[in-house]
Amino acid sequence: MQMTHQTPHVRLDSRAVGALDTDLVVVPTFEHDGFADVPGLAQASGGEAVAARDRGSFSGKPFESLIIGTQGAGWRTSRVVLVGAGAVAACTTDVLRRIAITGALTARQHRLRRVAVLVRAGTSVAPADAAQAVAEGVTIANYDGASFKTADHDPVWLDEATVAGLGGSDALSAAAERGVILGEATNQARALANEPGNRLTPTVFAERGAALASAAGLGVEILDEKAIADLRMGLLLSIAQGSQEPPRLLVLRHEPAGAVSNITLGLIGKGITFDTGGISIKPAENMDKMKDDMSGGAAVIAAMAAIARLKLPVRCLGIVPMTENMPGGRAIKPGDVVTSAEGKTVEILNTDAEGRLVLGDALWYARKLGATHLVDLATLTGAVVVALGKTTTGLFGRPQPWVDAVLEATRRAGDRSWPMPIFDDYKELLKSEIADFSNTGGRPGGSITGALFIKEFAGDLPWVHLDIAGTAWAEEAKPYQPKGATGVGVRTLVHLAMAAPAWSAAK
Ligand code: BES
Ligand code: MN
Ligand code: ZN
């Protein structure tokens, strides 16, 4: 197997961008840009930087790009790529991160190993945010999803990336370092989610997660099928029983000295290494995509590792229930009733609604281990894709201050999310004639009833559920997002941990 990602060496350099020794300079380009703050560009490009726009071949609209040769005017580098940045006023941290990804991917496509991304003057992005976003972007661009090819595939990796136009302070260097760690974590989650179900079984997933976690300095525990049975996790076991592969429950702990007192952030991720639907089997078309049904779990593992590497002063607990969902002679059947570790009974009306089951036991366990605030991440429902499409994550939860804290973290992370309702009315749909509730509410409000099911296991704790079924996997390539696993949620969780001093006071 080839390498999935590499971390470029990122540094800051505040000298004039033309003076940098690099292979490609990425210039974010606004609509109607005069490049007043990029001395020499107009001249070194022979007027092309501006002429291209007058000709109509490049307008500065977001993420379109144009490579131009440069020489003279004191420029050291022989190429720049203009990357559209839209209107100056609309150039946010998010746009800057995407520009960095676009530019860095362009460098790799042209087999260039050194890139500099210019942070332009005039936007409202704070310098530290800009440094972090660019560092994230260039790192995220250094990922390759085709790692199982053995021939005709020879990706070029960036080894050096420069945040240009900024520098000279420890705070900025720290921000760039943070960006690299966040970018790396994103890539780790993508690599796990991209891994096929035959290779990433629950056992292997747990081992890989444990390895990433211990390398970062986290406490690690893998519960096997016996330990899971001892805890009477009937929901997780009911899904696992149809598979030849035994389940695992990965428990990660970050317990730093001097942590914010009285809080433990509990992060729970769905870890279905392959979802066939079970006896309620899925149609063949696109079933292969269900290898990514552990994206939430991968995000939790990668985020926990980043939280440890950043030494964030907040106690965190990561819990990932891992199993396949398979049909077979021992598989659960529609109509079966199972008992959760908490004691609540569930009538399983559809074996394809497995994510909420494994999460139910995992949320209970997070509470048992002392979590005070819960966030779960799951590729939970097709319904959320119908509601919000492929680029927005559905966000559910309560109480409002906790929802707001997580929403703010998604914004800072660039993981676009939108709040969804969890009115009690919808609970009707989960009624069972014979058990405490059923595991499906039918098609209406499908993502909401999924969330309400999970809420049953959150106790009274502040809880947010992120349904990433649409956002975990990109089906279409964008300049800033290749096809495949996106690593959604990783940076959200880290930003949430970073903001702990703020939200723990609010509560
Ligand atoms: N893993 C799927 C959800 C999913 C669907 C993720 C499409 C990514 C893309 C989940 O386990 C599932 O099958 N959900 C069912 C629930 C239903 C049976 C209530 C669904 O969405 O159809
Ligand atoms: Mn399913
Ligand atoms: Zn699933």
Tab-separated table of N, CA and C and ligand atoms in Angstrom, residues 275 282 325 352-354, ligand 2:
chain	number	residue	atom	x	y	z
A	275	ASP	N	-21.478	-1.346	6.334
A	275	ASP	CA	-22.917	-1.420	6.586
A	275	ASP	C	-23.644	-1.986	5.366
A	282	LYS	N	-29.355	-3.512	2.017
A	282	LYS	CA	-29.364	-2.358	1.132
A	282	LYS	C	-29.328	-2.803	-0.327
A	325	ASN	N	-22.087	-4.484	9.992
A	325	ASN	CA	-23.518	-4.794	9.988
A	325	ASN	C	-23.771	-5.735	8.823
A	352	ASP	N	-31.172	-1.989	9.268
A	352	ASP	CA	-30.286	-0.998	8.645
A	352	ASP	C	-30.178	0.277	9.488
A	353	ALA	N	-31.036	0.403	10.484
A	353	ALA	CA	-30.897	1.547	11.396
A	353	ALA	C	-30.014	1.097	12.556
A	354	GLU	N	-28.768	0.736	12.215
A	354	GLU	CA	-27.854	0.128	13.191
A	354	GLU	C	-27.008	1.160	13.935
B	2	MN	MN	-27.536	1.214	8.071
